[in-house]
XYZ file of C-alpha atoms in Angstrom:
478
model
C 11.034 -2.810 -16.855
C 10.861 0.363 -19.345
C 12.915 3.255 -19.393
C 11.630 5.997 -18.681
C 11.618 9.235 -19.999
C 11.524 12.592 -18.225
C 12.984 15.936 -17.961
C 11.249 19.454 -17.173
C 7.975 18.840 -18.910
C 5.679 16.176 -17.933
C 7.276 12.537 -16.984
C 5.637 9.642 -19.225
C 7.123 5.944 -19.163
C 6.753 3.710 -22.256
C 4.359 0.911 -21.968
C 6.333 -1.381 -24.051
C 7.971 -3.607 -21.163
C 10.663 -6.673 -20.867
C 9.006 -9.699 -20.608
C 5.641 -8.641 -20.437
C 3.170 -10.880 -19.085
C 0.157 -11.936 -21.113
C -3.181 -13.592 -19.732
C -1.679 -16.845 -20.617
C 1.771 -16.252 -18.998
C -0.395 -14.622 -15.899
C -2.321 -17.838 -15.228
C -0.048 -20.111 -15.768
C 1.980 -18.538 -12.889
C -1.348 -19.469 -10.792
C -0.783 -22.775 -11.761
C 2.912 -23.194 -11.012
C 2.440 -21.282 -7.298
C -0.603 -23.907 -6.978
C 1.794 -26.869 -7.625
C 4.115 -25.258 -5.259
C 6.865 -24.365 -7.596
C 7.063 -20.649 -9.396
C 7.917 -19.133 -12.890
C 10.512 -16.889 -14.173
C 9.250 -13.928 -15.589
C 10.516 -11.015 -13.379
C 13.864 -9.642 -12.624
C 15.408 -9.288 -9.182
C 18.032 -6.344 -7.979
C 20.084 -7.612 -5.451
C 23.150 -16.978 -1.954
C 20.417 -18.250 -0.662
C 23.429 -19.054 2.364
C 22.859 -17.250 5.642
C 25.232 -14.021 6.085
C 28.208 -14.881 8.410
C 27.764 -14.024 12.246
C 25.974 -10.816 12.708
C 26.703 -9.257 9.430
C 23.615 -7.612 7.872
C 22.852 -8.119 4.124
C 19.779 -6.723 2.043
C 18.619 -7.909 -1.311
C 15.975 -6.351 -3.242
C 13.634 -7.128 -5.426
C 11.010 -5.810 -8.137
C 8.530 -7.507 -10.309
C 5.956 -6.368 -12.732
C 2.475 -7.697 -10.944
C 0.403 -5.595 -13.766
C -3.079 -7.827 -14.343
C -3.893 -9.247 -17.498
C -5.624 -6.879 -20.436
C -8.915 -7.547 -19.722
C -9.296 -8.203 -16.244
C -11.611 -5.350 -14.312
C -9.621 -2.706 -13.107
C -10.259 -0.769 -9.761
C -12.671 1.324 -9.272
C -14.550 1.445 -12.292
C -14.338 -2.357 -12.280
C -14.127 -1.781 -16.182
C -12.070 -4.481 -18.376
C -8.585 -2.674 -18.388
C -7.807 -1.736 -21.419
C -4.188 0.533 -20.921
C -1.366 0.055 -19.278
C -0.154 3.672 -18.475
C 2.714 2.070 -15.995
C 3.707 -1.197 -15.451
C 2.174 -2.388 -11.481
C 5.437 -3.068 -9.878
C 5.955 -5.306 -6.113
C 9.156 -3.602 -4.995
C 11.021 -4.788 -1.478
C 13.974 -5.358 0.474
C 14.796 -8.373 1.810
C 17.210 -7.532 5.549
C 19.130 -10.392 6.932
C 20.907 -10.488 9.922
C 22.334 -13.599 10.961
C 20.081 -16.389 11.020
C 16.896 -14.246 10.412
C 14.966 -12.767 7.410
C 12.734 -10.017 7.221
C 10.757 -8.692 4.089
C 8.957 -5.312 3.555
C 7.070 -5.274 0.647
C 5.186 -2.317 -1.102
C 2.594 -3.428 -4.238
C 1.047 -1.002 -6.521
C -2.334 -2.180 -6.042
C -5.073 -0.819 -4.465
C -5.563 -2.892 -1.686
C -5.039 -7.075 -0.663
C -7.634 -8.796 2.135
C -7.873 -11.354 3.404
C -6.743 -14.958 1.918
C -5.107 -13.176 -0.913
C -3.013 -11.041 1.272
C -2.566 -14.094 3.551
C -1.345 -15.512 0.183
C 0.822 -12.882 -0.819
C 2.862 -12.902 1.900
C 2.908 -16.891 1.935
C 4.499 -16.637 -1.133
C 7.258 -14.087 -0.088
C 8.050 -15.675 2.874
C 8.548 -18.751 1.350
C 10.789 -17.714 -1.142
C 12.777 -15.823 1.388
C 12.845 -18.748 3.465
C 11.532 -16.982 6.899
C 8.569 -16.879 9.010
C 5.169 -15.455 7.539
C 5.493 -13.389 10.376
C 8.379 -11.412 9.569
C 7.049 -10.336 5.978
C 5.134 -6.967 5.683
C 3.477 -6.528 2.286
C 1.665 -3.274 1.639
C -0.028 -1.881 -1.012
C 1.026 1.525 -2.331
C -3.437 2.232 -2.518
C -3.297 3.153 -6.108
C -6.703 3.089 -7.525
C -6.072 2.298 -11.189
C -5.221 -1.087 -10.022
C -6.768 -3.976 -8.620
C -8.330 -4.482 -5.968
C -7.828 -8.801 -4.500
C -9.979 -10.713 -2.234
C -10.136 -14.085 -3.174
C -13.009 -14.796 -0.346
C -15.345 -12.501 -1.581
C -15.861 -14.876 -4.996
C -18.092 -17.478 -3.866
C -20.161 -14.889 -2.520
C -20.163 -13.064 -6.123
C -20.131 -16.250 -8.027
C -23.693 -17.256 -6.106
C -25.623 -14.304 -7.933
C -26.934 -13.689 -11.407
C -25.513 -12.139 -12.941
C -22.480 -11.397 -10.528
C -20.728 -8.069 -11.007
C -17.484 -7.695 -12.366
C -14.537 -8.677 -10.437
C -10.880 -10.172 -10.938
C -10.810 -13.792 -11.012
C -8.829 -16.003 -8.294
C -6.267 -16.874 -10.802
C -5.342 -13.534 -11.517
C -4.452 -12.959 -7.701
C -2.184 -16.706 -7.366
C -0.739 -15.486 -10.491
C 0.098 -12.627 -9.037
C 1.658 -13.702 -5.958
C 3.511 -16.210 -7.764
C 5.305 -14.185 -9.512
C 5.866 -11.888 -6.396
C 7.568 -14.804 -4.781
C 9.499 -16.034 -7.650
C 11.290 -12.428 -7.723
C 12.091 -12.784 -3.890
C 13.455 -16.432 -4.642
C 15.709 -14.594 -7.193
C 16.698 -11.783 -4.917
C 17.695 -14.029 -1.969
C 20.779 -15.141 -4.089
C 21.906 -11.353 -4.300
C 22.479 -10.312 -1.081
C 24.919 -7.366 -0.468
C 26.230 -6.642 3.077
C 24.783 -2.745 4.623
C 26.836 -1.288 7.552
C 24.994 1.758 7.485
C 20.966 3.090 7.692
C 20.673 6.832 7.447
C 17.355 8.756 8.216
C 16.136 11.804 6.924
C 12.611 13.685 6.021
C 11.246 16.860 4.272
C 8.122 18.388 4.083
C 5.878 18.555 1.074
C 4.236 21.044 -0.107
C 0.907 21.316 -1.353
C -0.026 17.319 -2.107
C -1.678 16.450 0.822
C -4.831 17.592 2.822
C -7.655 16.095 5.059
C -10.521 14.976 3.205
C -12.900 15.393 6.126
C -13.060 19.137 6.252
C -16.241 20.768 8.933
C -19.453 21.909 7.711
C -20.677 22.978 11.187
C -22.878 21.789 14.019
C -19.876 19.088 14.554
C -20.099 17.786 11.162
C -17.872 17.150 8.621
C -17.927 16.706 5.192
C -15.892 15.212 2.151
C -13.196 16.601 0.174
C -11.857 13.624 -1.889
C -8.651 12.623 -3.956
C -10.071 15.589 -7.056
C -12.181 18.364 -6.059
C -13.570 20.883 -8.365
C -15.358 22.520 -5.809
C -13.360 25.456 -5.322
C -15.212 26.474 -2.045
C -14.181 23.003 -0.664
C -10.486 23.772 -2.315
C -10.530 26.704 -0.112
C -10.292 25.274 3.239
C -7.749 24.758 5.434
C -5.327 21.657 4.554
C -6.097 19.926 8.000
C -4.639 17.628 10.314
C -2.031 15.719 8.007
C 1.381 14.684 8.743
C 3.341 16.641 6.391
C 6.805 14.826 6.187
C 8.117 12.464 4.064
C 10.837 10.046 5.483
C 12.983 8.157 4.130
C 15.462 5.664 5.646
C 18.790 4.749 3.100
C 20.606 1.244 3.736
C 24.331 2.082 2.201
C 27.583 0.030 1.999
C 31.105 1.670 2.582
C 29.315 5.237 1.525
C 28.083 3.883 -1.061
C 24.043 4.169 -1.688
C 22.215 0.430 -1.564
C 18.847 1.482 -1.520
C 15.725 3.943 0.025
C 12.750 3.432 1.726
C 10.473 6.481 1.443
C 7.466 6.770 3.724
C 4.442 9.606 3.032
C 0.733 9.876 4.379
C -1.942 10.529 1.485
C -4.173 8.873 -1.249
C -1.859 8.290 -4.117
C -5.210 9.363 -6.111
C -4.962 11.955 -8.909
C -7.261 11.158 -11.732
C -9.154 7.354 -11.667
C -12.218 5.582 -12.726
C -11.149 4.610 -16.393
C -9.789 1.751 -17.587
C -6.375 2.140 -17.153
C -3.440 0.823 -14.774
C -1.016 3.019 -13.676
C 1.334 3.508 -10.319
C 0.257 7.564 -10.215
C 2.206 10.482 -9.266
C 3.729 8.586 -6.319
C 4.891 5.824 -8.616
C 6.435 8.304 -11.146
C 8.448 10.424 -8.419
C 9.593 6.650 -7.294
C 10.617 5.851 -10.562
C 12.158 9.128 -11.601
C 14.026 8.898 -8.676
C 15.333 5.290 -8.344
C 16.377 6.389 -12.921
C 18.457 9.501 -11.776
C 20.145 8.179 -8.313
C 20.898 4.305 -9.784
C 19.801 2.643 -6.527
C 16.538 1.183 -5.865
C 13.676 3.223 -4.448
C 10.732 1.963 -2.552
C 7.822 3.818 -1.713
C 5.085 3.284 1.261
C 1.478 4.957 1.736
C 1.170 6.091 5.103
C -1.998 6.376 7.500
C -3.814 8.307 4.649
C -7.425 6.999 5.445
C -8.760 10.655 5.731
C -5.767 12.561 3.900
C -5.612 13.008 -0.458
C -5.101 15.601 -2.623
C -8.427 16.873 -2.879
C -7.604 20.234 -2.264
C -4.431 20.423 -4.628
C -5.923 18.459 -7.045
C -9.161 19.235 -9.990
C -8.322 15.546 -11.574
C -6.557 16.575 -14.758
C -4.004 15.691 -16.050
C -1.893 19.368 -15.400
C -2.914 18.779 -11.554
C -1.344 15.193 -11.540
C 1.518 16.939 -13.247
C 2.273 19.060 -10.328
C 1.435 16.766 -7.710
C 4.233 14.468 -9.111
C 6.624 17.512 -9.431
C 6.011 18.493 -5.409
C 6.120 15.035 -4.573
C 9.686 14.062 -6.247
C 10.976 17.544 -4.995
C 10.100 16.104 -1.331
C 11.841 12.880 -1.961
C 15.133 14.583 -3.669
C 15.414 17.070 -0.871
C 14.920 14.048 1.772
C 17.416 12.167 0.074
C 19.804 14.787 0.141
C 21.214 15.136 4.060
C 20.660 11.423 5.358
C 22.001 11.206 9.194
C 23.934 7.769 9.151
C 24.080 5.155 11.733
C 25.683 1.759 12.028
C 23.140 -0.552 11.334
C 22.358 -2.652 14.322
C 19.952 -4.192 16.754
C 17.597 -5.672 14.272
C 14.729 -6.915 15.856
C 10.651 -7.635 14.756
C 8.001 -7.516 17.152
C 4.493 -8.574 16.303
C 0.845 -7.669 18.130
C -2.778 -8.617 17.286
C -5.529 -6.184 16.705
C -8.733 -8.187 17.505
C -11.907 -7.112 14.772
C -15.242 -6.026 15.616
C -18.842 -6.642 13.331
C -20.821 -4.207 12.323
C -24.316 -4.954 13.229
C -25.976 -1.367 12.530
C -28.582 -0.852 9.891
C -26.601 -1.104 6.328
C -23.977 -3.312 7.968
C -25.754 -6.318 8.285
C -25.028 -9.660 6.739
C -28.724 -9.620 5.518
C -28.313 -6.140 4.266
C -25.294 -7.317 2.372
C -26.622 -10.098 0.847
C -29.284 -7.862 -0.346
C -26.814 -5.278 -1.772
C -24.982 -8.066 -3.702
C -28.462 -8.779 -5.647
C -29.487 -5.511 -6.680
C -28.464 -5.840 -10.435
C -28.902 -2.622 -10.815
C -26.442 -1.375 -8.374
C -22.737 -0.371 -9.690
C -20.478 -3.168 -9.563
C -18.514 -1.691 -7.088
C -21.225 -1.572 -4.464
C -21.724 -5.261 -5.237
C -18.458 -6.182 -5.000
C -18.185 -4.169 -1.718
C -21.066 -6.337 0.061
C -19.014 -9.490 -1.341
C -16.072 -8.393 0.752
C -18.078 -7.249 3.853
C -19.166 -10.880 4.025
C -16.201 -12.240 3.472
C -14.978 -10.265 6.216
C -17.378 -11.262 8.455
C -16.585 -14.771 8.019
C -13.086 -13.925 8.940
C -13.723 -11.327 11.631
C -12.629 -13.845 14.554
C -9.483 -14.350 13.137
C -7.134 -11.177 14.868
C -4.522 -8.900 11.914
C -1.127 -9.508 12.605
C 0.855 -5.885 12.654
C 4.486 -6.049 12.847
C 7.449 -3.344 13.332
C 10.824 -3.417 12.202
C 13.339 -1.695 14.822
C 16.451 -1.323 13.780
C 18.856 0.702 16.507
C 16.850 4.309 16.807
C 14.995 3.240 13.761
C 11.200 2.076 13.449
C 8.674 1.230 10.964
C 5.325 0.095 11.841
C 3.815 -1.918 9.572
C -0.736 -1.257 9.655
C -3.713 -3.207 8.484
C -6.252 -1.257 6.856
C -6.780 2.265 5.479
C -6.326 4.009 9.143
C -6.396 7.665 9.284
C -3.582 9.989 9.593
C -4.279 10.331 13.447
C -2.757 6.644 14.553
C 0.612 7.804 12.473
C 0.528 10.789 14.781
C -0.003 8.767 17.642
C 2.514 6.095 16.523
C 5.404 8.584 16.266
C 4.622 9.651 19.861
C 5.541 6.055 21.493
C 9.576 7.205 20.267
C 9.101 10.477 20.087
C 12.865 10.962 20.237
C 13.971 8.531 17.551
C 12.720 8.063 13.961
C 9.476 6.437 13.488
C 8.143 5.685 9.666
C 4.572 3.835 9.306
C 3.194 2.227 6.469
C -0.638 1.423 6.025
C -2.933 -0.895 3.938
C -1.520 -4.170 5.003
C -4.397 -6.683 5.317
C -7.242 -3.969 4.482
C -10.031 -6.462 5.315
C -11.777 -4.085 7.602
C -11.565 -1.186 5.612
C -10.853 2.434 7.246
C -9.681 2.091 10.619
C -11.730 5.431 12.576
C -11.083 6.931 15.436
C -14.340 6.694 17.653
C -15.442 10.029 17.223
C -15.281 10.422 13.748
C -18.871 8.145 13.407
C -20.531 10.881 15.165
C -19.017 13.737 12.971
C -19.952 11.517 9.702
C -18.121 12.176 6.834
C -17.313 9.184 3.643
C -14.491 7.232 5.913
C -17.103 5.403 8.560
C -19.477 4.667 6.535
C -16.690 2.590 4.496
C -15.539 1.118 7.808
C -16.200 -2.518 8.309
C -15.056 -1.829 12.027
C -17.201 -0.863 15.070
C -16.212 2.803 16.837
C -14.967 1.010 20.265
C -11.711 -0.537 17.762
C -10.209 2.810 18.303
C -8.896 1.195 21.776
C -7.590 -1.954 20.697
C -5.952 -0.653 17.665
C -3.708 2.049 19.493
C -3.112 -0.484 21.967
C -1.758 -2.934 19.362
C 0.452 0.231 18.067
C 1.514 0.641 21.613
C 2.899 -2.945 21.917
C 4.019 -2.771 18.485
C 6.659 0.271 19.580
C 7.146 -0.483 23.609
């Protein structure tokens, strides 16, 4: 990975990068994970031999998961043409005695379906553990791709079918996700401490559904150069970021860092890049030595928009308030033997959409229209590739370790099911990540399809899932 370079002014990172993986390097890592074997072109940061008795270990690993030159690029769907930053997987792998568990954070926009089923195949098997104990989550970047593998046949059956990554792009890249776990799983350390600690950050994040009257709401997205819009109230956000530190003797291993809002500053060309969020990360993991991983929250209905214009001296500050949030977290962590480690698992059961717009026939329809964008095409590929999976439940998981808990969400829910999450241990320290499986698209609450607004109408999800979803958060943290 690059160095970076940084220091008051504004924080660029070189493009030039070890080992960098060209289209041919890229597929050929679809091949290998096909074959069931896996290439070598990442590094790892942390034997494959169990730790002794109850003794907790942690490896971690990162990987460069950047798509071939070429490929279209989220959400322009454009052929990518510059790598700004390199699209890194970043995780920890926790072992405690005989079990494994993986949380994972990728700087893509989002993974459904079989290609999220297949990234976390991948990890699990390389971290020789259950399926069920990996949580991979995409950091919801949107210069970056977006993969479901499903929705080709669907695109492939029109002509001319809109632009969209091919399959082998996605097994390439979870190939090379699991290689780096297989590499990290031979570098465990041993942790006898987890620390918690938060701060609150200023001016990043605000609502994006902000009220126009009569019950209504309207939109105030990730750059807003309304300045009326601007004006209004931040909103219902949660404005804390945690982080949780794993350290050895008093010595720093790594940091988890946990916030709630579109990592969105300025998007639609051709470019890949991890955003402001990724460039705090990085900035941070450069100047402290220890590996930093960062997790998007419930942000369904919370972005910048009101912070934010979508230049590049806006992105600038976001990335300055963000990385003073993270420093000042990282400064007082409360420490705590690490202990207890334990994963618990629930379903959330999916609902179809059968209103007008939502229909398979109304999908099929959409995907036809040539002269639609290519990102409304692609969209009604993945609503019926949803569909076809929509009896199949999501798997959430937790990770609980002593007072310590991170949820771990499908989706793109909205900032109101963090809330409610850190209310089931309302005296202990509760971090969630979102935009696991994100099959179904925002998860609503019920009343927000009355009030309207941009999130429901992207919801795959019926308004009664509101139930069954903070029941499976309920179970998740019981």
């Amino acid at each position: 990975m690059a160095a970076a370079a940084r220091g008051k002014g504004a924080y660029t990172m070189s493009t030039t990068r070890t080992k960098r993986i060209d289209r041919r390097g890229f597929l050929h890592g679809a091949s290998l994970l096909a074959a069931g074997a896996l290439v070598s072109n990442c590094r790892s940061m942390a034997g494959a031999s169990r730790g002794p008795g109850g003794r907790t270990r942690l490896a971690t690993f990162v990987c460069d998961v950047t798509v071939p030159l070429g490929t279209p690029i989220y959400s322009s769907y454009k052929p990518l043409e510059t790598v700004e930053h390199p699209l890194l997987a970043k995780g920890v792998v926790i072992e405690q005695g005989d079990d494994r568990y993986v949380l994972c954070a990728v700087d893509w926009c989002e993974l459904r379906n079989s290609t999220y089923d297949a990234f976390r195949q991948a990890v699990a098997q390389s971290a020789d553990t259950s399926v069920s104990h990996v949580a991979v989550q995409t950091v919801h970047q949107h210069t970056a791709p977006m993969g479901d593998a499903d929705a080709r046949p669907f695109i492939d059956a029109v002509t001319p079918p809109p632009a969209y990554p091919s399959n082998e792009v996605f097994e390439g890249a979870a190939a090379t996700l699991g290689e780096a776990v297989r590499g990290a799983v031979g570098n465990f350390v041993p942790v006898d401490a987890i620390g918690t600690s938060q701060a609150k950050v200023e001016q990043v994040a605000s609502n994006r559904r902000v009220p126009v009257g009569e019950g209504k709401v309207g939109f105030r997205a990730s750059s807003c150069r309304d300045e009326k819009i601007r004006a209004l109230p931040e909103g219902l956000i949660d404005p804390m970021l945690q982080t949780i530190t794993f350290a050895r003797d008093g010595r720093l291993v790594a940091r988890l860092h946990y916030y709630a809002t579109h990592p969105r500053s300025f998007y639609g060309d051709p470019r890949a890049s991890y955003d402001f969020v990724g460039m705090a990360r990085e900035r941070l993991e450069q100047e402290e030595g220890a590996f930093q991983v960062y997790f998007t929250g419930c942000a369904g209905n919370v972005a910048a928009g009101k912070y934010n214009d979508g230049t590049p001296e806006a992105r600038q500050g976001l990335y300055e308030r963000i990385y003073a949030a993270m420093r000042a977290s990282c400064a007082a962590p409360v420490f705590a033997p690490v202990s207890g480690i334990r994963w618990t698992t629930a379903e959330f059961p999916l609902s179809v959409r059968e209103d007008p717009g939502y229909t398979e026939a109304d999908s099929r329809a959409q995907m036809a229209d040539v002269n639609k964008p290519d990102s409304v095409r692609t969209g009604a590929a993945m609503n019926l590739a949803y569909r076809l999976r929509s009896a199949r439940p999501i798997e959430v998981s937790a990770l609980h370790m002593g007072n310590v808990h991170i949820a771990h969400l499908p989706g793109e829910p909205m900032v109101e099911y963090q809330l409610f999450a850190k209310e089931q241990r309302a005296s202990e320290f509760v971090a969630v990540s979102g935009y696991g499986d994100c099959a179904p698209g925002y998860i609503c609450t019920a009343s927000a399809y009355d009030e309207g607004g941009y999130e429901p109408t992207a919801s795959l999800l019926r308004p009664d899932s509101e139930g069954p979803f903070r029941e499976a958060i309920r179970q998740l943290l019981a």
